mmCIF file with all atom_site columns, C-alpha atoms in Angstrom:
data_model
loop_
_atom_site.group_PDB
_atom_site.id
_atom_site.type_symbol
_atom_site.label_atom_id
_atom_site.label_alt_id
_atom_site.label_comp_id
_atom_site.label_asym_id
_atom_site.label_entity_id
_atom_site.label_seq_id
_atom_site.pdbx_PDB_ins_code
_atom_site.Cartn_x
_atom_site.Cartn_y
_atom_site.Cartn_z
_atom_site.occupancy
_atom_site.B_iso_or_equiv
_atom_site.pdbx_formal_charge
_atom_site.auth_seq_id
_atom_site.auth_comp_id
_atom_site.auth_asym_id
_atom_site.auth_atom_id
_atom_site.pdbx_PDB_model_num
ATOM 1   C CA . UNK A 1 1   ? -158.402 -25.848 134.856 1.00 94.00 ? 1   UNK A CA 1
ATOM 2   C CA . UNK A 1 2   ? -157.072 -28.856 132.950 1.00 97.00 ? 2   UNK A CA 1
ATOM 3   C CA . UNK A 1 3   ? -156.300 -31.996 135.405 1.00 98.00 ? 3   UNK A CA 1
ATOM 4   C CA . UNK A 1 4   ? -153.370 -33.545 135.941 1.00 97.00 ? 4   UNK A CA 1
ATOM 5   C CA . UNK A 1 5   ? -154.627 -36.844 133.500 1.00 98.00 ? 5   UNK A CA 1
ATOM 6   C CA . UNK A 1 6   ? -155.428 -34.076 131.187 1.00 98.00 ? 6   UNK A CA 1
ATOM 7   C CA . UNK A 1 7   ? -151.633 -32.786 131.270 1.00 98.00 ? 7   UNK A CA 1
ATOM 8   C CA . UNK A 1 8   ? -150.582 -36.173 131.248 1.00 97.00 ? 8   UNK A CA 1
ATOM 9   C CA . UNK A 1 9   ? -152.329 -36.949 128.199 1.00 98.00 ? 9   UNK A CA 1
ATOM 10  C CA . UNK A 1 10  ? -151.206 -34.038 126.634 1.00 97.00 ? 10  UNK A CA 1
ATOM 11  C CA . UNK A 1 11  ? -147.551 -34.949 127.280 1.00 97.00 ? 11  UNK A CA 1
ATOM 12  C CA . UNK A 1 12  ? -147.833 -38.227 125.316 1.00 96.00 ? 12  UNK A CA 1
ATOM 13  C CA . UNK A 1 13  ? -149.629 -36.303 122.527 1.00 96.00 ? 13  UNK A CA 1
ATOM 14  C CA . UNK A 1 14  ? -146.626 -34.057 122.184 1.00 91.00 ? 14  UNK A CA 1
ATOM 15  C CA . UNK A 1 15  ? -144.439 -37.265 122.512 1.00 91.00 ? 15  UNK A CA 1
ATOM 16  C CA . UNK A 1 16  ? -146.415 -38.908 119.848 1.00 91.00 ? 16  UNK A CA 1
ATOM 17  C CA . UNK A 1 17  ? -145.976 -35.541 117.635 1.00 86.00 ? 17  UNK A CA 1
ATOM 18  C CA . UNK A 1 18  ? -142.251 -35.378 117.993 1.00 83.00 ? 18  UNK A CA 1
ATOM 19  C CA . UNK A 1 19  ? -141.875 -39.090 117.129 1.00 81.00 ? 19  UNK A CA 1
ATOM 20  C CA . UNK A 1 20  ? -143.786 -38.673 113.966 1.00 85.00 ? 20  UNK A CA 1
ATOM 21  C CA . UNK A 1 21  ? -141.768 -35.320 112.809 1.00 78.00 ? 21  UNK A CA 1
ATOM 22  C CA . UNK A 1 22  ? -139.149 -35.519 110.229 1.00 78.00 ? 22  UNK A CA 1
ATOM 23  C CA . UNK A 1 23  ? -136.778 -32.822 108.972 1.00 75.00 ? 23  UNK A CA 1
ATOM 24  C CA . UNK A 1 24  ? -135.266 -30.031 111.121 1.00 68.00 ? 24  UNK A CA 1
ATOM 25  C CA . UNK A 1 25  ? -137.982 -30.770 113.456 1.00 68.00 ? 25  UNK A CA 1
ATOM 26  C CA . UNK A 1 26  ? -137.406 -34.932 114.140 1.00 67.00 ? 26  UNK A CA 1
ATOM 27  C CA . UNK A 1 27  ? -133.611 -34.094 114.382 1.00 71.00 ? 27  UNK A CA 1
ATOM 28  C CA . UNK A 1 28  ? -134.361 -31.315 117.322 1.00 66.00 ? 28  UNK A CA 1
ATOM 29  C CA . UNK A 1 29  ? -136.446 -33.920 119.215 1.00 69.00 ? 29  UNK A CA 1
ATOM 30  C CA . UNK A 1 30  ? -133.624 -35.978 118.626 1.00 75.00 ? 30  UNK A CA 1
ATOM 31  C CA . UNK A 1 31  ? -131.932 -35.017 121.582 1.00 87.00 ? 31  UNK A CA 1
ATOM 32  C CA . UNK A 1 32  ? -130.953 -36.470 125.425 1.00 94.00 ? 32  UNK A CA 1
ATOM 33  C CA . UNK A 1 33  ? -131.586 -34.505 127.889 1.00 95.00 ? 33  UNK A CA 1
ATOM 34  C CA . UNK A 1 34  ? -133.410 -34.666 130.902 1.00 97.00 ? 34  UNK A CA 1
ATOM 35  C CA . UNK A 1 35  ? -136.951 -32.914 131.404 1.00 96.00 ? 35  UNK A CA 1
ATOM 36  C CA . UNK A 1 36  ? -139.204 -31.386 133.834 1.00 98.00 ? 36  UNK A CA 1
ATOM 37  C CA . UNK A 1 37  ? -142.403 -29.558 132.852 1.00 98.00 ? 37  UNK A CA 1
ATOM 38  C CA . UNK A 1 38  ? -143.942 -27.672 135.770 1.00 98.00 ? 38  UNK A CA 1
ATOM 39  C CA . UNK A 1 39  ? -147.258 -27.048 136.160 1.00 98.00 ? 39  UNK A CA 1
ATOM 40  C CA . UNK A 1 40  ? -148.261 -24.322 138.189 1.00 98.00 ? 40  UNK A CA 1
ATOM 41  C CA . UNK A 1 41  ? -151.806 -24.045 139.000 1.00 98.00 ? 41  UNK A CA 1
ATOM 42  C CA . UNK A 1 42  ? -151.551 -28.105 139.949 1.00 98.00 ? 42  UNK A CA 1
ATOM 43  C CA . UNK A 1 43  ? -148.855 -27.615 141.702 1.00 98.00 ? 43  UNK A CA 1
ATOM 44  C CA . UNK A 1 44  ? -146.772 -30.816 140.110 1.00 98.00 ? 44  UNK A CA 1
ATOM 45  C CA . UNK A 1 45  ? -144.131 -31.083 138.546 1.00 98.00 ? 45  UNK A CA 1
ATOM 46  C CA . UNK A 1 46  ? -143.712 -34.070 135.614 1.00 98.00 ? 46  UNK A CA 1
ATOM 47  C CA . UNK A 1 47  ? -139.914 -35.559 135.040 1.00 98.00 ? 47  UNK A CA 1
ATOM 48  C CA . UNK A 1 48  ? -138.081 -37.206 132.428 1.00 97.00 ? 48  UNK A CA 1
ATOM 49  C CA . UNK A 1 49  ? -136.028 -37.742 129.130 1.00 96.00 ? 49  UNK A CA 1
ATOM 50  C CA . UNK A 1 50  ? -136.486 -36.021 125.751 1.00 93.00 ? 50  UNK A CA 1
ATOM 51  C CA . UNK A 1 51  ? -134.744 -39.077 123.665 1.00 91.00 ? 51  UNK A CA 1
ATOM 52  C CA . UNK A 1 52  ? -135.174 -40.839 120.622 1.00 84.00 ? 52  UNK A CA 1
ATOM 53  C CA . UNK A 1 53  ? -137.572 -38.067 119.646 1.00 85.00 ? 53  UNK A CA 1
ATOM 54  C CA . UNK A 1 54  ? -139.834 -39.697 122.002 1.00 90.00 ? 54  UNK A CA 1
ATOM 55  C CA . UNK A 1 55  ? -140.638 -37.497 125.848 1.00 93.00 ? 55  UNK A CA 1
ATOM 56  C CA . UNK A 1 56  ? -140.919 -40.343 128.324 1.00 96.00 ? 56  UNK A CA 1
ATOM 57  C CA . UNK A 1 57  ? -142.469 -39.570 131.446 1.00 97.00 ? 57  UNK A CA 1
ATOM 58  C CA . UNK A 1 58  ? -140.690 -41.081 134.463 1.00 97.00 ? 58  UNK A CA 1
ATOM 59  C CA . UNK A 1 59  ? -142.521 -39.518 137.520 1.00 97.00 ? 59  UNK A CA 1
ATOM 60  C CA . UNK A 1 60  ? -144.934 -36.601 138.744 1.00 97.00 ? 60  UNK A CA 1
ATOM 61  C CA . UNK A 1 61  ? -143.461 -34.692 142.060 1.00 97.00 ? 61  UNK A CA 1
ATOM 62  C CA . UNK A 1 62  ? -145.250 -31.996 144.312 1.00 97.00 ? 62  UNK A CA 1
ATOM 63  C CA . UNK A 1 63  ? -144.405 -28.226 143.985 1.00 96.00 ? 63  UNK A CA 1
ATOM 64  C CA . UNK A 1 64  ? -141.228 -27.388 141.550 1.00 93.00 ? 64  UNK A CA 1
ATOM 65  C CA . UNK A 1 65  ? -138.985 -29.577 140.335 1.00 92.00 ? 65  UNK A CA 1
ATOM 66  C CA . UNK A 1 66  ? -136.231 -31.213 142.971 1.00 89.00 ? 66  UNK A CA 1
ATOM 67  C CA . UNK A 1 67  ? -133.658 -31.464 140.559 1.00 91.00 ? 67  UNK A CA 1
ATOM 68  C CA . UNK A 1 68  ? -132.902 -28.823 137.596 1.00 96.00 ? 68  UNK A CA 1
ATOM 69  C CA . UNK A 1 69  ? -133.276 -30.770 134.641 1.00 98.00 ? 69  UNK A CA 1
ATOM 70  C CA . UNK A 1 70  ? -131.813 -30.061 130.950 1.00 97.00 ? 70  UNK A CA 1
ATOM 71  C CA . UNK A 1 71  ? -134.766 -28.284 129.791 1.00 96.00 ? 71  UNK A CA 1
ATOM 72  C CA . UNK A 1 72  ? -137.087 -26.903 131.886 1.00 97.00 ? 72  UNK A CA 1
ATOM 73  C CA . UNK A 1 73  ? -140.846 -25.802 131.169 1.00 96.00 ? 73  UNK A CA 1
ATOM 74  C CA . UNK A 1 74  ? -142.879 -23.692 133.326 1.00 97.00 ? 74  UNK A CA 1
ATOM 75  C CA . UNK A 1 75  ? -146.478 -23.113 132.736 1.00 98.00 ? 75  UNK A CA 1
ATOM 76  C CA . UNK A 1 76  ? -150.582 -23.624 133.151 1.00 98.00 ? 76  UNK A CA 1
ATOM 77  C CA . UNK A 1 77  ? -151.960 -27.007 132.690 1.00 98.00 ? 77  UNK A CA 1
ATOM 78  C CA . UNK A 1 78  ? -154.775 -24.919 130.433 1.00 98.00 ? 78  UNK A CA 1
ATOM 79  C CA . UNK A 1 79  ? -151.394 -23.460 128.427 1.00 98.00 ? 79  UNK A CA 1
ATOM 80  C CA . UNK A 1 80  ? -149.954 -26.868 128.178 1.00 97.00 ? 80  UNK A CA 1
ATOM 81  C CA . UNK A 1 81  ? -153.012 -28.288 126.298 1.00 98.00 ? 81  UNK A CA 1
ATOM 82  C CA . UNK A 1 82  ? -153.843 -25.092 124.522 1.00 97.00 ? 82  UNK A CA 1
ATOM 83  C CA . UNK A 1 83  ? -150.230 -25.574 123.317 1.00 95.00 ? 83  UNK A CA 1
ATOM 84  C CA . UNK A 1 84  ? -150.445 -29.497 122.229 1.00 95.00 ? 84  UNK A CA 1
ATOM 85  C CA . UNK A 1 85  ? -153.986 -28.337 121.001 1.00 96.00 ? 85  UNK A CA 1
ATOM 86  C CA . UNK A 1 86  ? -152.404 -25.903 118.499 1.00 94.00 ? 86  UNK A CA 1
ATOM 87  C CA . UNK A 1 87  ? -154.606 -23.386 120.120 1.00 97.00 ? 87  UNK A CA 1
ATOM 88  C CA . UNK A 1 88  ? -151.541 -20.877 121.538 1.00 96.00 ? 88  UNK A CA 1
ATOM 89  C CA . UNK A 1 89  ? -148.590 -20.093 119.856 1.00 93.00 ? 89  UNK A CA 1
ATOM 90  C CA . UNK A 1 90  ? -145.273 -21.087 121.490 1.00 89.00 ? 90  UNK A CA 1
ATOM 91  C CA . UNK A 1 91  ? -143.267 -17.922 121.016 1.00 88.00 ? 91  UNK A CA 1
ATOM 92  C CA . UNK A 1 92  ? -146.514 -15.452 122.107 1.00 93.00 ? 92  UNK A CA 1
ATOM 93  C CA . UNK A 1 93  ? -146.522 -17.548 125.192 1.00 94.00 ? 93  UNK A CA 1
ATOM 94  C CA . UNK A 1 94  ? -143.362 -17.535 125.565 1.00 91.00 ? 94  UNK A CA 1
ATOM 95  C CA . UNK A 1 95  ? -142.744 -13.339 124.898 1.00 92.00 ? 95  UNK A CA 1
ATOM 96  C CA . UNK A 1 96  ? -145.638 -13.047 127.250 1.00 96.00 ? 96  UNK A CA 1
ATOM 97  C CA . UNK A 1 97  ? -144.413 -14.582 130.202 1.00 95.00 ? 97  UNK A CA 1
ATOM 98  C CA . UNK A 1 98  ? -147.622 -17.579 130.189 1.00 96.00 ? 98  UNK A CA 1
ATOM 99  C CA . UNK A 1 99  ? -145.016 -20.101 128.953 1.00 96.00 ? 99  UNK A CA 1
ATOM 100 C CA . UNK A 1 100 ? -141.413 -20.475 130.589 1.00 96.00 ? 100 UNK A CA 1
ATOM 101 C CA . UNK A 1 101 ? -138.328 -22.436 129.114 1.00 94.00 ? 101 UNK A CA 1
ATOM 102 C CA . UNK A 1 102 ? -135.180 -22.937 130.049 1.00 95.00 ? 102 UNK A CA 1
ATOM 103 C CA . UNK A 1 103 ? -132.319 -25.019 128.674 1.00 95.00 ? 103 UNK A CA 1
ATOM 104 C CA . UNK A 1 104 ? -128.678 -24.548 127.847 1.00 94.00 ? 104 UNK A CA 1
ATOM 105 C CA . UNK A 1 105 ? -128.075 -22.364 124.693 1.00 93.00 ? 105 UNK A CA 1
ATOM 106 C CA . UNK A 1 106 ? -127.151 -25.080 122.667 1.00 89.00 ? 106 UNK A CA 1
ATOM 107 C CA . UNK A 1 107 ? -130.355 -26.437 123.378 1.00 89.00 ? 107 UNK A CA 1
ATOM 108 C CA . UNK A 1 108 ? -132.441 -23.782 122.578 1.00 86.00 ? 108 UNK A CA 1
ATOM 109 C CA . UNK A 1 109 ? -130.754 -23.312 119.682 1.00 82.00 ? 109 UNK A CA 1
ATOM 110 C CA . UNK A 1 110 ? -132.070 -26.587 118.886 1.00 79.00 ? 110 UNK A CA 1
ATOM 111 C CA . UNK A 1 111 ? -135.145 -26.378 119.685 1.00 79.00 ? 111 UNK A CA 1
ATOM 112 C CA . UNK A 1 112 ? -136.224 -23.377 118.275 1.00 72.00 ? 112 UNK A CA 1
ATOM 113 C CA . UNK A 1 113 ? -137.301 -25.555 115.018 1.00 64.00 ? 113 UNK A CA 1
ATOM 114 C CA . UNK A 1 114 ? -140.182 -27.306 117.538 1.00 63.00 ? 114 UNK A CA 1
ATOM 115 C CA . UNK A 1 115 ? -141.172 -23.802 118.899 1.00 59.00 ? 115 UNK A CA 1
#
């Protein structure tokens, strides 16, 4: 089971990744929206901003998130490194059930090009 360092780690990989995109995929990260990526076997829940292409990690909270964020992931710590990794495929996680997301349509639209 990966730790919460080990999820938090994996976070600022992802940031870094997004930040160093370009095409459809830098202007998808380019959004501002509030964050939350909840990891279930920890029990925590990490908060923050998708902006500037950049996710910036503001706090970790016990249990689910307290406030519904913009976009909202839902999943292992195991399936959020596997996933940063390159070692499981976004939409087979997703179809599956392992990985959850949530967002506005809009949104998702928009970031189907990172999925």
């Amino acid at each position: 089971m990966a730790t919460m360092a080990e999820c938090r780690s994996a976070l600022r990989r992802l940031s870094d990744n997004l930040a160093a995109a370009d095409g459809d995929v830098r202007s998808a990260a380019a959004l501002d929206r509030s964050l939350s990526c909840h990891i279930k076997d920890l029990g925590i829940t990490f908060t923050g901003r998708l902006a500037d292409g950049r996710i910036e990690v503001r706090d970790t909270v016990e249990g689910p998130p307290r406030e519904k964020a913009e976009i909202r992931l839902t999943m292992t710590g195991d399936d959020l490194v596997a996933l940063v990794d390159g070692d499981l495929n976004f939409a087979k996680a997703w179809a599956s059930g392992r990985v959850r997301l949530e967002a506005g349509l809009r949104d998702l639209l928009k970031l189907r090009s990172l999925l």
